[in-house]
Amino acid sequence: MTLLNNKFQAVEEAVARIPDGASIMVGGFGSPGTPFALIDELLAQGQRGLTLIKNDANEPGIGISRLIEAGRVNRLITSHIGLNRLAIEAMNREELSVEMHPQGLLAEKIRSAGAGHYGFLTDIGLGTEIAGKRREIECEDRTWAIEPALYADFALVHAEQADRYGNLIYRGTASNFNPLMAMAAEHVIAQAYRVAEPGSLALESIHTPCAFISQVVQITEATSEQGRRHHAV
Amino acid sequence: MTLLNNKFQAVEEAVARIPDGASIMVGGFGSPGTPFALIDELLAQGQRGLTLIKNDANEPGIGISRLIEAGRVNRLITSHIGLNRLAIEAMNREELSVEMHPQGLLAEKIRSAGAGHYGFLTDIGLGTEIAGKRREIECEDRTWAIEPALYADFALVHAEQADRYGNLIYRGTASNFNPLMAMAAEHVIAQAYRVAEPGSLALESIHTPCAFISQVVQITEATSEQGRRHHAV
Amino acid sequence: MPSDQERILVRAAGEVIPGQIVNLGIGLPTRLSHYLSEEMGVLVHSENGVLGCRPRTTGEAPDFDMIDSGGAYIATRPGASVFDSAMSFAMIRRSRVDITFMGAFEVDELGNLANWKIPGKFSPGIGGAMELAQKVKKLVILCSHNDKHGNPKILSRCRLPLTAPACVSRIITDKAVMDVTPEGLAVVDIAEGLGVVELRAATEAELIIDESQLGRF
Amino acid sequence: MPSDQERILVRAAGEVIPGQIVNLGIGLPTRLSHYLSEEMGVLVHSENGVLGCRPRTTGEAPDFDMIDSGGAYIATRPGASVFDSAMSFAMIRRSRVDITFMGAFEVDELGNLANWKIPGKFSPGIGGAMELAQKVKKLVILCSHNDKHGNPKILSRCRLPLTAPACVSRIITDKAVMDVTPEGLAVVDIAEGLGVVELRAATEAELIIDESQLGRF
């Protein structure tokens, strides 16, 4: 972990730690909570062979779709890519390997990593085609599927507010996968509109304690304008 | 579940739902977060044969220790009772059956119930005497212990603020097990110093969404004075 | 005269009890939110992490951090809260959502539901549908009785990959309201002006119909 | 002249790097918080759900909602946060706590630790000690070198039930500072005025001692 006083960095420096071939969790459900500035910096820096873990593939032209479109992503672990025809086409052309999980199980697999477990036992999906892909065990005369935790090398998360130590506050539905990924990845880079001095955030208002965060980057509101402009629904 | 508009009740009415023999999760780590008013009402109403699940046994003369002292508790599932000599004596006299778990596993067993799982897989405690009591499985060439989720009939939780629908905000270290138990029990009774109209709590400030809460009870600050008066350390 | 979709939505709104927690699937079910008044004291859950969402009123500026699971910019009702995806699905898996409405490709006599994948044609991922279908206390399907080619969607057995087995409580289509019962699909209401013979002809599943009890909608 | 405990605490404070996250066990380790100045920018984690706690200053009124895991009323430092018990132990199991200090009944050459149970005599429950011992990146034991009867606490093999196996990095007692190494316990520092022979006599474990490298404290 980075020492508390050394976490506040420029976006270039923070993202430069990510090597080719890294597995990267990316926050966001659709546009809200997507760390657009960090993703765009990753696009600019040129890392390739990436495995991305995100609820969805964003929409064409924004967010992780830009990385997919640029051929920088080998593998996507996700829940639903129905709003991104480019991602579906890349999947169908077998240029992008896609692993899909039911949304709540994806969330829990990430949360399970964040809690430091091997995984959890669930009845979700029993009797469906996803069941056959999983190892099952009997406990108390019922069948349960083992869902292994999902860890990653990096997480890119978006917060509304932060402090220099990396305490984070999310806003509205921009929370979604961000607090889970912040706990699950080895190295966590957070972007926030405002990065305050430690002590300026109320204790109870902090959603992600700084212990999980490696780097904090301050961004302007403008860096998420792309998500707002393109958002179609 | 109670319909949203019917959750705000008098403490007598809310606690009267608890039958003899119920399993009851009780929030709190030491005094902070302990729902003293709900416990005292339970003491007054006389339910017996209870199974309690709480991090600790409070201190002699307060909180769940009063229920233990009155012989109303058959079984206690806990993490540490070192600050309550009366509970230790009741355990040693075999009047109180005590099941102990490492604190973080107790928290996760409750959280696992709150998430609707059968349980989780952990490496905590392997190589110690607690390991032998658990079923183990091999996953990816390593051994993991199965920790079943811990469900309960009821939870009694303490919050700083609430609204009539049951949205809850905790304060300081009074959070502890409360939000986990609120998700894990079938029927959840919350006490709060202030119960506001729906719409008066900021969206992001709510720690436990109302969906998990069955009844809300308003209490006065004075009802937790016993915890403050007796607190010894 | 109301469209088929409007008739389905009006009928569906009657399934919601004031004070309940409701989830609305993408598509037609989402539009049900317009039929749930603030006075009902209902909170609409959206699985991306909000409880208590409502459609924006005309002219209400979008809040770019507030969407529902379909991606529409939303506003909130008194008593609303926001939370992360783990909390959102804990709520679902613990059956804290009282009722959910979903679309369907196929539903069958056993209450099996298929609404997420057409092998070789359409497989964008299941999103939150599997957990909602499996765990919400009451699942009501809102769909057209037949597909655009006129083929029945209410089948003896689903042929597409299941979203969840034996999960549906009630089906509301433009032609009928049907309950999944241990004996099979029991017709509760039939569309105004539609005959029982026509309904059976438009349906693959066997239908249990007691004409003396049949409502109209 | 400082007491043995003060000497242990002063020596222990030197283990903490500014900017780290630190957990302090009940008893002697808790007192280490008085030796960590605000200028160090260290955040003290307490497993009941707070990161950034500090001792109250003289006359500072207690906040009845703010305790540490030992039950003392505490205050907080800039950058502090509060959270639930699941989050608190996630932080521990994910090794987000850089260093923890604990007491011991027994420690041995393999770095095994026993500090929670004396069968038949003392078994109040393990609390948070097991996960802290197993998962925190660096575990430093602070204890008296011998028990009140003079028996060694630094053993060849622990005899009491373990808190966690092979978890200890360093041991600081009134007599010595010892590191757990693959070769055994290596003495880093020896107490001012104490001889190597006396130290060995007070210790059951084999000690690796290079007198040319030995520090004093």
CSV table of N, CA and C in Angstrom, one decimal, chain D residues 93-163:
chain,number,residue,atom,x,y,z
D,93,ARG,N,-8.5,-8.6,6.6
D,93,ARG,CA,-8.3,-9.8,5.8
D,93,ARG,C,-7.6,-9.5,4.5
D,94,ARG,N,-7.8,-8.2,4.0
D,94,ARG,CA,-7.2,-7.8,2.7
D,94,ARG,C,-5.8,-7.2,3.0
D,95,SER,N,-5.4,-7.3,4.2
D,95,SER,CA,-4.0,-6.8,4.6
D,95,SER,C,-3.9,-5.3,4.3
D,96,ARG,N,-4.9,-4.6,4.6
D,96,ARG,CA,-4.9,-3.1,4.4
D,96,ARG,C,-4.4,-2.5,5.7
D,97,VAL,N,-4.2,-3.3,6.8
D,97,VAL,CA,-3.6,-2.8,8.0
D,97,VAL,C,-2.1,-3.1,7.9
D,98,ASP,N,-1.3,-2.1,8.0
D,98,ASP,CA,0.2,-2.4,7.7
D,98,ASP,C,0.9,-3.1,8.8
D,99,ILE,N,0.5,-2.7,10.1
D,99,ILE,CA,1.2,-3.3,11.2
D,99,ILE,C,0.3,-3.4,12.4
D,100,THR,N,0.4,-4.5,13.1
D,100,THR,CA,-0.4,-4.6,14.4
D,100,THR,C,0.5,-5.0,15.5
D,101,PHE,N,0.1,-4.5,16.7
D,101,PHE,CA,0.9,-4.8,17.9
D,101,PHE,C,-0.1,-5.6,18.8
D,102,MET,N,0.4,-6.7,19.4
D,102,MET,CA,-0.4,-7.5,20.3
D,102,MET,C,0.4,-8.0,21.5
D,103,GLY,N,-0.4,-8.3,22.5
D,103,GLY,CA,0.2,-9.0,23.7
D,103,GLY,C,0.3,-10.5,23.4
D,104,ALA,N,0.9,-11.2,24.3
D,104,ALA,CA,1.1,-12.7,24.1
D,104,ALA,C,1.1,-13.4,25.5
D,105,PHE,N,0.5,-14.6,25.5
D,105,PHE,CA,0.8,-15.5,26.6
D,105,PHE,C,2.1,-16.3,26.3
D,106,GLU,N,2.1,-16.7,25.0
D,106,GLU,CA,3.3,-17.5,24.5
D,106,GLU,C,3.6,-17.1,23.1
D,107,VAL,N,4.9,-17.0,22.7
D,107,VAL,CA,5.3,-17.0,21.3
D,107,VAL,C,6.4,-18.0,21.2
D,108,ASP,N,6.5,-18.5,19.9
D,108,ASP,CA,7.6,-19.5,19.8
D,108,ASP,C,8.5,-19.3,18.6
D,109,GLU,N,9.5,-20.1,18.4
D,109,GLU,CA,10.5,-20.0,17.4
D,109,GLU,C,10.0,-19.9,16.0
D,110,LEU,N,8.8,-20.5,15.8
D,110,LEU,CA,8.2,-20.6,14.4
D,110,LEU,C,7.3,-19.3,14.2
D,111,GLY,N,7.2,-18.4,15.2
D,111,GLY,CA,6.4,-17.3,15.0
D,111,GLY,C,4.9,-17.6,15.4
D,112,ASN,N,4.7,-18.8,16.0
D,112,ASN,CA,3.3,-19.1,16.5
D,112,ASN,C,3.0,-18.2,17.6
D,113,LEU,N,1.7,-17.9,17.8
D,113,LEU,CA,1.3,-17.0,18.8
D,113,LEU,C,0.1,-17.6,19.6
D,114,ALA,N,0.1,-17.6,20.9
D,114,ALA,CA,-1.0,-18.0,21.7
D,114,ALA,C,-1.3,-16.8,22.7
D,115,ASN,N,-2.5,-16.2,22.5
D,115,ASN,CA,-2.8,-15.1,23.4
D,115,ASN,C,-4.3,-15.0,23.7
D,116,TRP,N,-5.0,-16.1,23.6
D,116,TRP,CA,-6.5,-15.9,23.8
D,116,TRP,C,-7.1,-16.9,24.7
D,117,LYS,N,-6.5,-18.0,25.0
D,117,LYS,CA,-7.2,-19.0,25.8
D,117,LYS,C,-6.2,-19.8,26.6
D,118,ILE,N,-6.7,-20.0,27.9
D,118,ILE,CA,-5.9,-21.0,28.8
D,118,ILE,C,-7.0,-22.0,29.2
D,119,PRO,N,-6.9,-23.2,28.5
D,119,PRO,CA,-8.0,-24.2,28.7
D,119,PRO,C,-8.3,-24.4,30.2
D,120,GLY,N,-9.6,-24.3,30.5
D,120,GLY,CA,-10.0,-24.6,31.9
D,120,GLY,C,-9.9,-23.4,32.8
D,121,LYS,N,-9.2,-22.3,32.3
D,121,LYS,CA,-9.0,-21.2,33.2
D,121,LYS,C,-9.5,-19.9,32.6
D,122,PHE,N,-9.3,-19.7,31.3
D,122,PHE,CA,-9.5,-18.4,30.7
D,122,PHE,C,-10.0,-18.6,29.2
D,123,SER,N,-11.2,-18.4,29.0
D,123,SER,CA,-11.7,-18.6,27.6
D,123,SER,C,-12.8,-17.7,27.3
D,124,PRO,N,-12.5,-16.4,27.2
D,124,PRO,CA,-13.6,-15.4,27.0
D,124,PRO,C,-14.0,-15.2,25.5
D,125,GLY,N,-13.3,-16.0,24.6
D,125,GLY,CA,-13.5,-15.8,23.2
D,125,GLY,C,-12.3,-15.1,22.6
D,126,ILE,N,-12.1,-15.3,21.3
D,126,ILE,CA,-10.9,-14.8,20.6
D,126,ILE,C,-11.1,-13.4,20.1
D,127,GLY,N,-12.3,-12.9,20.0
D,127,GLY,CA,-12.5,-11.5,19.5
D,127,GLY,C,-11.9,-11.4,18.1
D,128,GLY,N,-11.2,-10.3,17.9
D,128,GLY,CA,-10.7,-10.0,16.5
D,128,GLY,C,-9.2,-10.5,16.4
D,129,ALA,N,-8.6,-11.1,17.4
D,129,ALA,CA,-7.2,-11.4,17.4
D,129,ALA,C,-6.8,-12.4,16.3
D,130,MET,N,-7.6,-13.4,16.0
D,130,MET,CA,-7.2,-14.4,15.0
D,130,MET,C,-7.0,-13.8,13.7
D,131,GLU,N,-8.0,-13.0,13.2
D,131,GLU,CA,-7.8,-12.4,11.9
D,131,GLU,C,-6.7,-11.4,11.8
D,132,LEU,N,-6.5,-10.6,12.9
D,132,LEU,CA,-5.4,-9.7,12.9
D,132,LEU,C,-4.1,-10.4,12.8
D,133,ALA,N,-4.0,-11.5,13.6
D,133,ALA,CA,-2.7,-12.2,13.7
D,133,ALA,C,-2.4,-12.9,12.3
D,134,GLN,N,-3.4,-13.4,11.7
D,134,GLN,CA,-3.2,-14.1,10.5
D,134,GLN,C,-3.0,-13.2,9.3
D,135,LYS,N,-3.6,-12.1,9.2
D,135,LYS,CA,-3.6,-11.3,8.0
D,135,LYS,C,-2.9,-10.0,8.0
D,136,VAL,N,-2.6,-9.4,9.1
D,136,VAL,CA,-2.0,-8.1,9.0
D,136,VAL,C,-0.5,-8.3,8.6
D,137,LYS,N,0.0,-7.3,7.7
D,137,LYS,CA,1.2,-7.6,7.1
D,137,LYS,C,2.4,-7.8,8.1
D,138,LYS,N,2.4,-7.0,9.2
D,138,LYS,CA,3.5,-7.2,10.1
D,138,LYS,C,2.9,-7.2,11.5
D,139,LEU,N,3.2,-8.3,12.2
D,139,LEU,CA,2.7,-8.5,13.6
D,139,LEU,C,3.9,-8.4,14.6
D,140,VAL,N,3.8,-7.4,15.4
D,140,VAL,CA,4.8,-7.2,16.5
D,140,VAL,C,4.2,-7.5,17.8
D,141,ILE,N,4.9,-8.4,18.6
D,141,ILE,CA,4.4,-8.8,19.9
D,141,ILE,C,5.1,-7.9,20.9
D,142,LEU,N,4.3,-7.3,21.8
D,142,LEU,CA,4.8,-6.6,22.9
D,142,LEU,C,4.4,-7.3,24.2
D,143,CYS,N,5.4,-7.8,24.9
D,143,CYS,CA,5.0,-8.5,26.2
D,143,CYS,C,6.2,-8.6,27.1
D,144,SER,N,5.9,-8.9,28.3
D,144,SER,CA,7.0,-9.2,29.3
D,144,SER,C,7.7,-10.4,28.8
D,145,HIS,N,9.0,-10.5,29.1
D,145,HIS,CA,9.8,-11.6,28.6
D,145,HIS,C,9.4,-12.9,29.4
D,146,ASN,N,9.1,-12.7,30.6
D,146,ASN,CA,8.7,-13.8,31.5
D,146,ASN,C,7.4,-13.5,32.2
D,147,ASP,N,6.6,-14.5,32.6
D,147,ASP,CA,5.4,-14.3,33.3
D,147,ASP,C,5.6,-13.9,34.7
D,148,LYS,N,4.6,-13.7,35.5
D,148,LYS,CA,4.8,-13.2,36.8
D,148,LYS,C,5.4,-14.2,37.7
D,149,HIS,N,5.5,-15.4,37.3
D,149,HIS,CA,6.2,-16.4,38.1
D,149,HIS,C,7.6,-16.6,37.6
D,150,GLY,N,8.0,-15.8,36.6
D,150,GLY,CA,9.3,-15.9,36.1
D,150,GLY,C,9.5,-16.9,35.0
D,151,ASN,N,8.4,-17.6,34.6
D,151,ASN,CA,8.5,-18.6,33.5
D,151,ASN,C,8.6,-17.9,32.2
D,152,PRO,N,9.4,-18.5,31.3
D,152,PRO,CA,9.6,-17.9,30.0
D,152,PRO,C,8.3,-17.9,29.2
D,153,LYS,N,8.1,-16.8,28.4
D,153,LYS,CA,7.0,-16.7,27.5
D,153,LYS,C,7.4,-16.9,26.0
D,154,ILE,N,8.7,-16.9,25.9
D,154,ILE,CA,9.3,-17.1,24.5
D,154,ILE,C,9.8,-18.5,24.5
D,155,LEU,N,9.0,-19.4,23.8
D,155,LEU,CA,9.2,-20.8,23.9
D,155,LEU,C,9.7,-21.4,22.6
D,156,SER,N,10.1,-22.7,22.8
D,156,SER,CA,10.4,-23.5,21.6
D,156,SER,C,9.2,-23.8,20.8
D,157,ARG,N,8.1,-24.2,21.4
D,157,ARG,CA,6.8,-24.4,20.8
D,157,ARG,C,5.7,-24.0,21.8
D,158,CYS,N,4.8,-23.3,21.3
D,158,CYS,CA,3.6,-22.9,22.1
D,158,CYS,C,2.9,-24.1,22.6
D,159,ARG,N,2.4,-24.0,23.9
D,159,ARG,CA,1.7,-25.1,24.4
D,159,ARG,C,0.2,-24.8,24.5
D,160,LEU,N,-0.2,-23.5,24.5
D,160,LEU,CA,-1.6,-23.1,24.6
D,160,LEU,C,-2.2,-23.2,23.2
D,161,PRO,N,-3.5,-23.1,23.1
D,161,PRO,CA,-4.1,-23.1,21.8
D,161,PRO,C,-3.7,-21.8,21.0
D,162,LEU,N,-3.4,-22.0,19.7
D,162,LEU,CA,-2.8,-20.9,18.9
D,162,LEU,C,-3.9,-19.9,18.6
D,163,THR,N,-3.4,-18.6,18.5
D,163,THR,CA,-4.2,-17.6,17.9
D,163,THR,C,-4.1,-17.7,16.4
